[in-house]
Amino acid sequence: MSYLKKVIHNCKQATFLIEKKSIGKITLRESFELRVHLFGCSFCRIYKKQSRVINQMVQELFRSSMHRDYKLDENFKNELQGRIEEELNKN
Amino acid sequence: MQHQLNPHQWVAAHADYLYGFAITRINDDELARDLVQDTFLAALQKTAGFQGKSSERTWLTAILKNKIIDVYRKKSSGLQNISEKEAEEEQNDFFNADDGHWTKNNGPKEFGIEDSDNLVSKEFEQIMKRCLQKLPALWMSVFTMKHIDEEPTEIICTELKVTQANFWVIIHRAKLNLRACLQRNWI
């Protein structure tokens, strides 16, 4: 298999480049290879879209669930503040 | 404006926030509570070093972050590495060994949410949570530090003791497994 053929059919490498490109830098050559690959590969085109959506959703999930779902019970909080006061009084 | 510390209000003002921060990253209730407590107690020892440049919450969160990284380090050393091996093996099925093309059953299919804005069902969110929990500890930490905390790559590599090359491999693998898990459970 020729070099180019190998690259344009290699979805494992293409998805790696998609991830790398989304948060870092890839070389011009890699960028070219990725474009050629995506042109011919509908699977990786879907992957690229989903990869981006997943990032957004995970961010949204972390931000919203942090404010919404997690609350400590009052007993734990009272004891905790009590320990802090204890430490403060030591000094 | 100079920020100030007021430890008498710490729990009321920040405990829930820190707890949420911890539990979304380590997924262990008891450990998350311990980390919140450790964070406050460690912070009390460091008050002299607080310069008022960042807010109280930012300062406390930074202390908590370091504690979470310690947990990740412990989890990703030794026997726990089994989960990483298993997660890697899962990927052998994704691509053909000879040419790297998606295998017949694992090629991406549309989820039907790719083009809509923000309107994601509760159900999809729950699946996403479960899929995140399946990631090995080290992958999860690399993934959240990059995508949620938006830390610079160099810092993540130093803190978690991974090479740059390995960092990119993990970023790639974490997303492959996460996406495949979503596809298995959603479609």
PDB file of C-alpha atoms in Angstrom:
ATOM      1  CA  MET A   1       0.000   0.000   0.000  1.00  0.00           C
ATOM      2  CA  SER A   2       1.392   3.397  -0.897  1.00  0.00           C
ATOM      3  CA  TYR A   3       2.027   5.941   1.828  1.00  0.00           C
ATOM      4  CA  LEU A   4      -0.822   8.223   0.858  1.00  0.00           C
ATOM      5  CA  LYS A   5      -3.253   5.385   0.511  1.00  0.00           C
ATOM      6  CA  LYS A   6      -2.291   4.183   3.936  1.00  0.00           C
ATOM      7  CA  VAL A   7      -2.995   7.562   5.457  1.00  0.00           C
ATOM      8  CA  ILE A   8      -6.239   8.287   3.724  1.00  0.00           C
ATOM      9  CA  HIS A   9      -7.695   4.977   4.791  1.00  0.00           C
ATOM     10  CA  ASN A  10      -6.424   5.047   8.351  1.00  0.00           C
ATOM     11  CA  CYS A  11      -9.277   6.091  10.611  1.00  0.00           C
ATOM     12  CA  LYS A  12      -7.319   5.434  13.766  1.00  0.00           C
ATOM     13  CA  GLN A  13      -4.734   8.000  12.728  1.00  0.00           C
ATOM     14  CA  ALA A  14      -7.394  10.400  11.454  1.00  0.00           C
ATOM     15  CA  THR A  15      -9.326  10.374  14.738  1.00  0.00           C
ATOM     16  CA  PHE A  16      -6.051  10.928  16.587  1.00  0.00           C
ATOM     17  CA  LEU A  17      -5.397  13.999  14.460  1.00  0.00           C
ATOM     18  CA  ILE A  18      -8.955  15.256  15.004  1.00  0.00           C
ATOM     19  CA  GLU A  19      -8.415  15.146  18.765  1.00  0.00           C
ATOM     20  CA  LYS A  20      -4.986  16.683  18.588  1.00  0.00           C
ATOM     21  CA  LYS A  21      -6.143  19.472  16.334  1.00  0.00           C
ATOM     22  CA  SER A  22      -9.085  20.364  18.558  1.00  0.00           C
ATOM     23  CA  ILE A  23      -6.914  21.294  21.529  1.00  0.00           C
ATOM     24  CA  GLY A  24      -3.400  21.576  20.171  1.00  0.00           C
ATOM     25  CA  LYS A  25      -1.444  21.955  16.967  1.00  0.00           C
ATOM     26  CA  ILE A  26      -0.893  19.580  14.098  1.00  0.00           C
ATOM     27  CA  THR A  27       1.593  20.054  11.269  1.00  0.00           C
ATOM     28  CA  LEU A  28       0.626  21.348   7.837  1.00  0.00           C
ATOM     29  CA  ARG A  29       1.232  17.943   6.413  1.00  0.00           C
ATOM     30  CA  GLU A  30      -0.989  16.304   9.013  1.00  0.00           C
ATOM     31  CA  SER A  31      -3.624  18.909   8.374  1.00  0.00           C
ATOM     32  CA  PHE A  32      -3.561  18.097   4.664  1.00  0.00           C
ATOM     33  CA  GLU A  33      -3.744  14.382   5.285  1.00  0.00           C
ATOM     34  CA  LEU A  34      -6.677  14.843   7.630  1.00  0.00           C
ATOM     35  CA  ARG A  35      -8.560  16.928   5.109  1.00  0.00           C
ATOM     36  CA  VAL A  36      -8.074  14.322   2.410  1.00  0.00           C
ATOM     37  CA  HIS A  37      -9.180  11.613   4.792  1.00  0.00           C
ATOM     38  CA  LEU A  38     -12.298  13.446   5.897  1.00  0.00           C
ATOM     39  CA  PHE A  39     -13.239  14.161   2.312  1.00  0.00           C
ATOM     40  CA  GLY A  40     -13.467  10.468   1.649  1.00  0.00           C
ATOM     41  CA  CYS A  41     -14.585   9.068   4.989  1.00  0.00           C
ATOM     42  CA  SER A  42     -18.130   9.620   6.232  1.00  0.00           C
ATOM     43  CA  PHE A  43     -17.447   7.734   9.478  1.00  0.00           C
ATOM     44  CA  CYS A  44     -14.724  10.095  10.523  1.00  0.00           C
ATOM     45  CA  ARG A  45     -16.837  13.085   9.514  1.00  0.00           C
ATOM     46  CA  ILE A  46     -19.445  11.891  11.993  1.00  0.00           C
ATOM     47  CA  TYR A  47     -16.720  11.254  14.546  1.00  0.00           C
ATOM     48  CA  LYS A  48     -15.442  14.795  14.188  1.00  0.00           C
ATOM     49  CA  LYS A  49     -18.869  16.288  14.829  1.00  0.00           C
ATOM     50  CA  GLN A  50     -19.534  13.991  17.754  1.00  0.00           C
ATOM     51  CA  SER A  51     -16.164  14.652  19.293  1.00  0.00           C
ATOM     52  CA  ARG A  52     -16.942  18.346  19.450  1.00  0.00           C
ATOM     53  CA  VAL A  53     -20.455  17.818  20.780  1.00  0.00           C
ATOM     54  CA  ILE A  54     -19.134  15.473  23.460  1.00  0.00           C
ATOM     55  CA  ASN A  55     -16.667  18.117  24.650  1.00  0.00           C
ATOM     56  CA  GLN A  56     -19.431  20.683  24.920  1.00  0.00           C
ATOM     57  CA  MET A  57     -21.773  18.303  26.680  1.00  0.00           C
ATOM     58  CA  VAL A  58     -19.196  17.177  29.189  1.00  0.00           C
ATOM     59  CA  GLN A  59     -18.389  20.784  29.995  1.00  0.00           C
ATOM     60  CA  GLU A  60     -22.053  21.598  30.368  1.00  0.00           C
ATOM     61  CA  LEU A  61     -22.605  18.512  32.498  1.00  0.00           C
ATOM     62  CA  PHE A  62     -19.776  19.361  34.869  1.00  0.00           C
ATOM     63  CA  ARG A  63     -20.826  22.957  35.233  1.00  0.00           C
ATOM     64  CA  SER A  64     -24.503  22.357  35.758  1.00  0.00           C
ATOM     65  CA  SER A  65     -24.238  19.279  37.932  1.00  0.00           C
ATOM     66  CA  MET A  66     -21.803  20.999  40.220  1.00  0.00           C
ATOM     67  CA  HIS A  67     -24.380  23.599  41.126  1.00  0.00           C
ATOM     68  CA  ARG A  68     -27.397  21.391  41.072  1.00  0.00           C
ATOM     69  CA  ASP A  69     -26.873  17.872  42.228  1.00  0.00           C
ATOM     70  CA  TYR A  70     -24.329  17.919  44.968  1.00  0.00           C
ATOM     71  CA  LYS A  71     -25.058  19.189  48.425  1.00  0.00           C
ATOM     72  CA  LEU A  72     -23.487  18.135  51.684  1.00  0.00           C
ATOM     73  CA  ASP A  73     -25.811  17.361  54.556  1.00  0.00           C
ATOM     74  CA  GLU A  74     -26.093  19.868  57.382  1.00  0.00           C
ATOM     75  CA  ASN A  75     -24.642  17.556  60.022  1.00  0.00           C
ATOM     76  CA  PHE A  76     -21.476  17.083  58.063  1.00  0.00           C
ATOM     77  CA  LYS A  77     -21.215  20.797  57.481  1.00  0.00           C
ATOM     78  CA  ASN A  78     -21.718  21.695  61.113  1.00  0.00           C
ATOM     79  CA  GLU A  79     -19.075  19.234  62.233  1.00  0.00           C
ATOM     80  CA  LEU A  80     -16.726  20.498  59.580  1.00  0.00           C
ATOM     81  CA  GLN A  81     -17.110  24.142  60.552  1.00  0.00           C
ATOM     82  CA  GLY A  82     -16.677  23.011  64.160  1.00  0.00           C
ATOM     83  CA  ARG A  83     -13.325  21.460  63.309  1.00  0.00           C
ATOM     84  CA  ILE A  84     -12.245  24.607  61.546  1.00  0.00           C
ATOM     85  CA  GLU A  85     -13.167  26.725  64.597  1.00  0.00           C
ATOM     86  CA  GLU A  86     -11.234  24.306  66.783  1.00  0.00           C
ATOM     87  CA  GLU A  87      -8.143  24.741  64.633  1.00  0.00           C
ATOM     88  CA  LEU A  88      -8.565  28.503  64.606  1.00  0.00           C
ATOM     89  CA  ASN A  89      -8.746  28.587  68.398  1.00  0.00           C
ATOM     90  CA  LYS A  90      -5.498  26.672  68.724  1.00  0.00           C
ATOM     91  CA  ASN A  91      -3.567  29.569  67.331  1.00  0.00           C
TER      92      ASN A  91
ATOM     93  CA  MET B   1      -9.382  44.789  45.072  1.00  0.00           C
ATOM     94  CA  GLN B   2      -7.655  42.644  47.656  1.00  0.00           C
ATOM     95  CA  HIS B   3      -9.491  39.475  48.550  1.00  0.00           C
ATOM     96  CA  GLN B   4      -9.668  38.328  52.128  1.00  0.00           C
ATOM     97  CA  LEU B   5     -10.080  35.038  53.898  1.00  0.00           C
ATOM     98  CA  ASN B   6     -12.868  34.399  56.344  1.00  0.00           C
ATOM     99  CA  PRO B   7     -12.542  30.847  57.668  1.00  0.00           C
ATOM    100  CA  HIS B   8     -15.591  31.268  59.925  1.00  0.00           C
ATOM    101  CA  GLN B   9     -17.743  31.275  56.774  1.00  0.00           C
ATOM    102  CA  TRP B  10     -15.836  28.723  54.736  1.00  0.00           C
ATOM    103  CA  VAL B  11     -18.208  25.808  55.064  1.00  0.00           C
ATOM    104  CA  ALA B  12     -21.343  27.849  54.455  1.00  0.00           C
ATOM    105  CA  ALA B  13     -19.814  29.642  51.498  1.00  0.00           C
ATOM    106  CA  HIS B  14     -17.775  26.967  49.726  1.00  0.00           C
ATOM    107  CA  ALA B  15     -18.317  23.434  51.048  1.00  0.00           C
ATOM    108  CA  ASP B  16     -21.043  22.440  48.571  1.00  0.00           C
ATOM    109  CA  TYR B  17     -19.103  23.895  45.682  1.00  0.00           C
ATOM    110  CA  LEU B  18     -15.901  22.063  46.605  1.00  0.00           C
ATOM    111  CA  TYR B  19     -17.803  18.848  47.219  1.00  0.00           C
ATOM    112  CA  GLY B  20     -19.407  19.076  43.764  1.00  0.00           C
ATOM    113  CA  PHE B  21     -16.033  19.828  42.233  1.00  0.00           C
ATOM    114  CA  ALA B  22     -14.479  16.789  43.892  1.00  0.00           C
ATOM    115  CA  ILE B  23     -17.248  14.283  43.323  1.00  0.00           C
ATOM    116  CA  THR B  24     -17.645  15.012  39.623  1.00  0.00           C
ATOM    117  CA  ARG B  25     -13.963  14.236  39.237  1.00  0.00           C
ATOM    118  CA  ILE B  26     -13.459  11.239  41.456  1.00  0.00           C
ATOM    119  CA  ASN B  27     -16.921   9.727  41.748  1.00  0.00           C
ATOM    120  CA  ASP B  28     -16.540   8.518  45.326  1.00  0.00           C
ATOM    121  CA  ASP B  29     -18.756  10.126  47.921  1.00  0.00           C
ATOM    122  CA  GLU B  30     -16.755   9.326  51.011  1.00  0.00           C
ATOM    123  CA  LEU B  31     -13.474  10.282  49.404  1.00  0.00           C
ATOM    124  CA  ALA B  32     -14.979  13.538  48.141  1.00  0.00           C
ATOM    125  CA  ARG B  33     -16.076  14.482  51.678  1.00  0.00           C
ATOM    126  CA  ASP B  34     -12.638  13.643  53.018  1.00  0.00           C
ATOM    127  CA  LEU B  35     -11.031  15.811  50.364  1.00  0.00           C
ATOM    128  CA  VAL B  36     -13.263  18.768  51.226  1.00  0.00           C
ATOM    129  CA  GLN B  37     -12.305  18.443  54.862  1.00  0.00           C
ATOM    130  CA  ASP B  38      -8.610  18.025  54.035  1.00  0.00           C
ATOM    131  CA  THR B  39      -8.782  21.060  51.807  1.00  0.00           C
ATOM    132  CA  PHE B  40     -10.110  23.316  54.567  1.00  0.00           C
ATOM    133  CA  LEU B  41      -7.649  21.993  57.127  1.00  0.00           C
ATOM    134  CA  ALA B  42      -4.722  22.350  54.729  1.00  0.00           C
ATOM    135  CA  ALA B  43      -5.926  25.832  53.827  1.00  0.00           C
ATOM    136  CA  LEU B  44      -5.843  26.881  57.482  1.00  0.00           C
ATOM    137  CA  GLN B  45      -2.151  26.042  57.552  1.00  0.00           C
ATOM    138  CA  LYS B  46      -1.534  28.158  54.481  1.00  0.00           C
ATOM    139  CA  THR B  47      -3.460  31.315  55.282  1.00  0.00           C
ATOM    140  CA  ALA B  48      -0.208  33.238  55.749  1.00  0.00           C
ATOM    141  CA  GLY B  49       0.626  32.564  52.093  1.00  0.00           C
ATOM    142  CA  PHE B  50      -2.657  33.953  50.789  1.00  0.00           C
ATOM    143  CA  GLN B  51      -1.896  37.171  48.941  1.00  0.00           C
ATOM    144  CA  GLY B  52      -5.414  38.237  48.105  1.00  0.00           C
ATOM    145  CA  LYS B  53      -4.818  38.139  44.370  1.00  0.00           C
ATOM    146  CA  SER B  54      -7.413  35.457  43.714  1.00  0.00           C
ATOM    147  CA  SER B  55     -10.772  35.002  45.354  1.00  0.00           C
ATOM    148  CA  GLU B  56     -11.135  32.827  48.400  1.00  0.00           C
ATOM    149  CA  ARG B  57     -12.983  30.212  46.367  1.00  0.00           C
ATOM    150  CA  THR B  58     -10.371  30.107  43.616  1.00  0.00           C
ATOM    151  CA  TRP B  59      -7.668  29.728  46.224  1.00  0.00           C
ATOM    152  CA  LEU B  60      -9.474  26.897  48.008  1.00  0.00           C
ATOM    153  CA  THR B  61     -10.245  25.183  44.694  1.00  0.00           C
ATOM    154  CA  ALA B  62      -6.554  25.220  43.779  1.00  0.00           C
ATOM    155  CA  ILE B  63      -5.749  23.410  47.020  1.00  0.00           C
ATOM    156  CA  LEU B  64      -8.478  20.877  46.321  1.00  0.00           C
ATOM    157  CA  LYS B  65      -7.189  20.347  42.769  1.00  0.00           C
ATOM    158  CA  ASN B  66      -3.806  19.323  44.098  1.00  0.00           C
ATOM    159  CA  LYS B  67      -5.437  16.851  46.434  1.00  0.00           C
ATOM    160  CA  ILE B  68      -7.430  15.373  43.567  1.00  0.00           C
ATOM    161  CA  ILE B  69      -4.258  14.990  41.516  1.00  0.00           C
ATOM    162  CA  ASP B  70      -2.713  13.042  44.400  1.00  0.00           C
ATOM    163  CA  VAL B  71      -5.699  10.713  44.278  1.00  0.00           C
ATOM    164  CA  TYR B  72      -5.318  10.230  40.525  1.00  0.00           C
ATOM    165  CA  ARG B  73      -1.647   9.443  40.923  1.00  0.00           C
ATOM    166  CA  LYS B  74      -2.339   6.817  43.536  1.00  0.00           C
ATOM    167  CA  LYS B  75      -5.157   5.323  41.499  1.00  0.00           C
ATOM    168  CA  SER B  76      -3.174   5.095  38.305  1.00  0.00           C
ATOM    169  CA  SER B  77      -0.220   3.338  39.864  1.00  0.00           C
ATOM    170  CA  GLY B  78       0.046  -0.336  40.667  1.00  0.00           C
ATOM    171  CA  LEU B  79      -2.801  -2.794  40.439  1.00  0.00           C
ATOM    172  CA  GLN B  80      -5.353  -0.225  39.386  1.00  0.00           C
ATOM    173  CA  ASN B  81      -3.694  -0.198  35.992  1.00  0.00           C
ATOM    174  CA  ILE B  82      -5.794  -3.200  35.092  1.00  0.00           C
ATOM    175  CA  SER B  83      -8.640  -0.870  34.215  1.00  0.00           C
ATOM    176  CA  GLU B  84      -6.390   0.927  31.743  1.00  0.00           C
ATOM    177  CA  LYS B  85      -5.405  -2.367  30.125  1.00  0.00           C
ATOM    178  CA  GLU B  86      -9.018  -3.368  29.770  1.00  0.00           C
ATOM    179  CA  ALA B  87      -9.985  -0.024  28.325  1.00  0.00           C
ATOM    180  CA  GLU B  88      -7.167  -0.270  25.802  1.00  0.00           C
ATOM    181  CA  GLU B  89      -8.149  -3.763  24.815  1.00  0.00           C
ATOM    182  CA  GLU B  90     -11.677  -2.590  24.151  1.00  0.00           C
ATOM    183  CA  GLN B  91     -10.222  -0.435  21.386  1.00  0.00           C
ATOM    184  CA  ASN B  92      -8.682  -3.335  19.533  1.00  0.00           C
ATOM    185  CA  ASP B  93     -12.144  -3.974  18.177  1.00  0.00           C
ATOM    186  CA  PHE B  94     -12.666  -0.406  16.951  1.00  0.00           C
ATOM    187  CA  PHE B  95     -10.191  -0.491  14.075  1.00  0.00           C
ATOM    188  CA  ASN B  96      -8.882  -3.141  11.700  1.00  0.00           C
ATOM    189  CA  ALA B  97      -5.392  -4.134  12.746  1.00  0.00           C
ATOM    190  CA  ASP B  98      -4.009  -4.088   9.198  1.00  0.00           C
ATOM    191  CA  ASP B  99      -5.251  -0.803   7.755  1.00  0.00           C
ATOM    192  CA  GLY B 100      -6.643   1.156  10.730  1.00  0.00           C
ATOM    193  CA  HIS B 101     -10.102   1.476   9.220  1.00  0.00           C
ATOM    194  CA  TRP B 102     -13.186   1.385  11.455  1.00  0.00           C
ATOM    195  CA  THR B 103     -14.429  -2.166  11.858  1.00  0.00           C
ATOM    196  CA  LYS B 104     -17.844  -3.039  10.554  1.00  0.00           C
ATOM    197  CA  ASN B 105     -19.733  -2.769  13.828  1.00  0.00           C
ATOM    198  CA  ASN B 106     -17.842   0.094  15.400  1.00  0.00           C
ATOM    199  CA  GLY B 107     -17.953   2.864  12.819  1.00  0.00           C
ATOM    200  CA  PRO B 108     -19.575   6.043  14.144  1.00  0.00           C
ATOM    201  CA  LYS B 109     -23.306   6.399  13.589  1.00  0.00           C
ATOM    202  CA  GLU B 110     -25.267   9.586  14.052  1.00  0.00           C
ATOM    203  CA  PHE B 111     -26.672  10.073  17.558  1.00  0.00           C
ATOM    204  CA  GLY B 112     -29.246  12.529  16.309  1.00  0.00           C
ATOM    205  CA  ILE B 113     -27.968  15.263  18.593  1.00  0.00           C
ATOM    206  CA  GLU B 114     -25.027  16.483  16.546  1.00  0.00           C
ATOM    207  CA  ASP B 115     -26.665  19.555  15.140  1.00  0.00           C
ATOM    208  CA  SER B 116     -29.091  20.654  17.840  1.00  0.00           C
ATOM    209  CA  ASP B 117     -28.033  23.247  20.370  1.00  0.00           C
ATOM    210  CA  ASN B 118     -27.890  22.285  24.016  1.00  0.00           C
ATOM    211  CA  LEU B 119     -31.181  20.464  23.950  1.00  0.00           C
ATOM    212  CA  VAL B 120     -30.004  17.158  25.272  1.00  0.00           C
ATOM    213  CA  SER B 121     -32.335  14.852  27.097  1.00  0.00           C
ATOM    214  CA  LYS B 122     -31.869  13.845  30.728  1.00  0.00           C
ATOM    215  CA  GLU B 123     -31.538  10.318  29.502  1.00  0.00           C
ATOM    216  CA  PHE B 124     -28.557  11.114  27.318  1.00  0.00           C
ATOM    217  CA  GLU B 125     -26.992  12.978  30.217  1.00  0.00           C
ATOM    218  CA  GLN B 126     -27.321   9.953  32.460  1.00  0.00           C
ATOM    219  CA  ILE B 127     -25.686   7.735  29.834  1.00  0.00           C
ATOM    220  CA  MET B 128     -22.888  10.267  29.507  1.00  0.00           C
ATOM    221  CA  LYS B 129     -22.310  10.161  33.263  1.00  0.00           C
ATOM    222  CA  ARG B 130     -22.149   6.389  33.314  1.00  0.00           C
ATOM    223  CA  CYS B 131     -19.777   6.328  30.351  1.00  0.00           C
ATOM    224  CA  LEU B 132     -17.480   8.873  32.005  1.00  0.00           C
ATOM    225  CA  GLN B 133     -17.350   6.713  35.115  1.00  0.00           C
ATOM    226  CA  LYS B 134     -16.068   3.817  33.063  1.00  0.00           C
ATOM    227  CA  LEU B 135     -12.918   5.637  32.010  1.00  0.00           C
ATOM    228  CA  PRO B 136      -9.723   4.592  33.820  1.00  0.00           C
ATOM    229  CA  ALA B 137      -8.682   7.070  36.527  1.00  0.00           C
ATOM    230  CA  LEU B 138      -5.699   8.449  34.636  1.00  0.00           C
ATOM    231  CA  TRP B 139      -7.687   8.963  31.426  1.00  0.00           C
ATOM    232  CA  MET B 140     -10.456  10.654  33.359  1.00  0.00           C
ATOM    233  CA  SER B 141      -7.996  12.999  35.018  1.00  0.00           C
ATOM    234  CA  VAL B 142      -6.267  13.916  31.769  1.00  0.00           C
ATOM    235  CA  PHE B 143      -9.647  14.404  30.123  1.00  0.00           C
ATOM    236  CA  THR B 144     -11.156  16.601  32.833  1.00  0.00           C
ATOM    237  CA  MET B 145      -8.020  18.647  33.401  1.00  0.00           C
ATOM    238  CA  LYS B 146      -7.906  19.432  29.689  1.00  0.00           C
ATOM    239  CA  HIS B 147     -11.553  19.769  28.737  1.00  0.00           C
ATOM    240  CA  ILE B 148     -13.107  21.029  31.973  1.00  0.00           C
ATOM    241  CA  ASP B 149     -10.362  22.849  33.818  1.00  0.00           C
ATOM    242  CA  GLU B 150      -8.643  23.906  30.595  1.00  0.00           C
ATOM    243  CA  GLU B 151      -5.198  23.484  32.060  1.00  0.00           C
ATOM    244  CA  PRO B 152      -2.187  23.884  29.755  1.00  0.00           C
ATOM    245  CA  THR B 153      -0.930  20.579  28.379  1.00  0.00           C
ATOM    246  CA  GLU B 154       2.543  21.027  29.901  1.00  0.00           C
ATOM    247  CA  ILE B 155       1.053  21.408  33.374  1.00  0.00           C
ATOM    248  CA  ILE B 156      -1.080  18.295  33.027  1.00  0.00           C
ATOM    249  CA  CYS B 157       1.931  16.298  31.873  1.00  0.00           C
ATOM    250  CA  THR B 158       4.038  17.484  34.799  1.00  0.00           C
ATOM    251  CA  GLU B 159       1.355  17.027  37.430  1.00  0.00           C
ATOM    252  CA  LEU B 160       0.295  13.581  36.274  1.00  0.00           C
ATOM    253  CA  LYS B 161       3.775  12.480  35.210  1.00  0.00           C
ATOM    254  CA  VAL B 162       2.916  11.570  31.643  1.00  0.00           C
ATOM    255  CA  THR B 163       4.955  12.384  28.532  1.00  0.00           C
ATOM    256  CA  GLN B 164       3.550  14.694  25.852  1.00  0.00           C
ATOM    257  CA  ALA B 165       3.291  11.767  23.435  1.00  0.00           C
ATOM    258  CA  ASN B 166       1.422   9.747  26.009  1.00  0.00           C
ATOM    259  CA  PHE B 167      -0.823  12.706  26.774  1.00  0.00           C
ATOM    260  CA  TRP B 168      -2.113  12.786  23.185  1.00  0.00           C
ATOM    261  CA  VAL B 169      -2.570   9.036  23.136  1.00  0.00           C
ATOM    262  CA  ILE B 170      -4.675   9.266  26.297  1.00  0.00           C
ATOM    263  CA  ILE B 171      -6.747  12.187  24.993  1.00  0.00           C
ATOM    264  CA  HIS B 172      -7.470  10.157  21.869  1.00  0.00           C
ATOM    265  CA  ARG B 173      -8.227   6.927  23.710  1.00  0.00           C
ATOM    266  CA  ALA B 174     -10.476   8.535  26.284  1.00  0.00           C
ATOM    267  CA  LYS B 175     -12.592  10.081  23.547  1.00  0.00           C
ATOM    268  CA  LEU B 176     -12.735   6.865  21.513  1.00  0.00           C
ATOM    269  CA  ASN B 177     -14.010   4.883  24.480  1.00  0.00           C
ATOM    270  CA  LEU B 178     -16.406   7.562  25.610  1.00  0.00           C
ATOM    271  CA  ARG B 179     -17.900   7.936  22.144  1.00  0.00           C
ATOM    272  CA  ALA B 180     -18.197   4.199  21.636  1.00  0.00           C
ATOM    273  CA  CYS B 181     -19.901   3.842  25.015  1.00  0.00           C
ATOM    274  CA  LEU B 182     -22.418   6.536  24.077  1.00  0.00           C
ATOM    275  CA  GLN B 183     -23.137   4.813  20.783  1.00  0.00           C
ATOM    276  CA  ARG B 184     -23.625   1.424  22.446  1.00  0.00           C
ATOM    277  CA  ASN B 185     -26.032   2.784  25.009  1.00  0.00           C
ATOM    278  CA  TRP B 186     -27.913   5.418  23.081  1.00  0.00           C
ATOM    279  CA  ILE B 187     -28.645   4.062  19.627  1.00  0.00           C
TER     280      ILE B 187
END
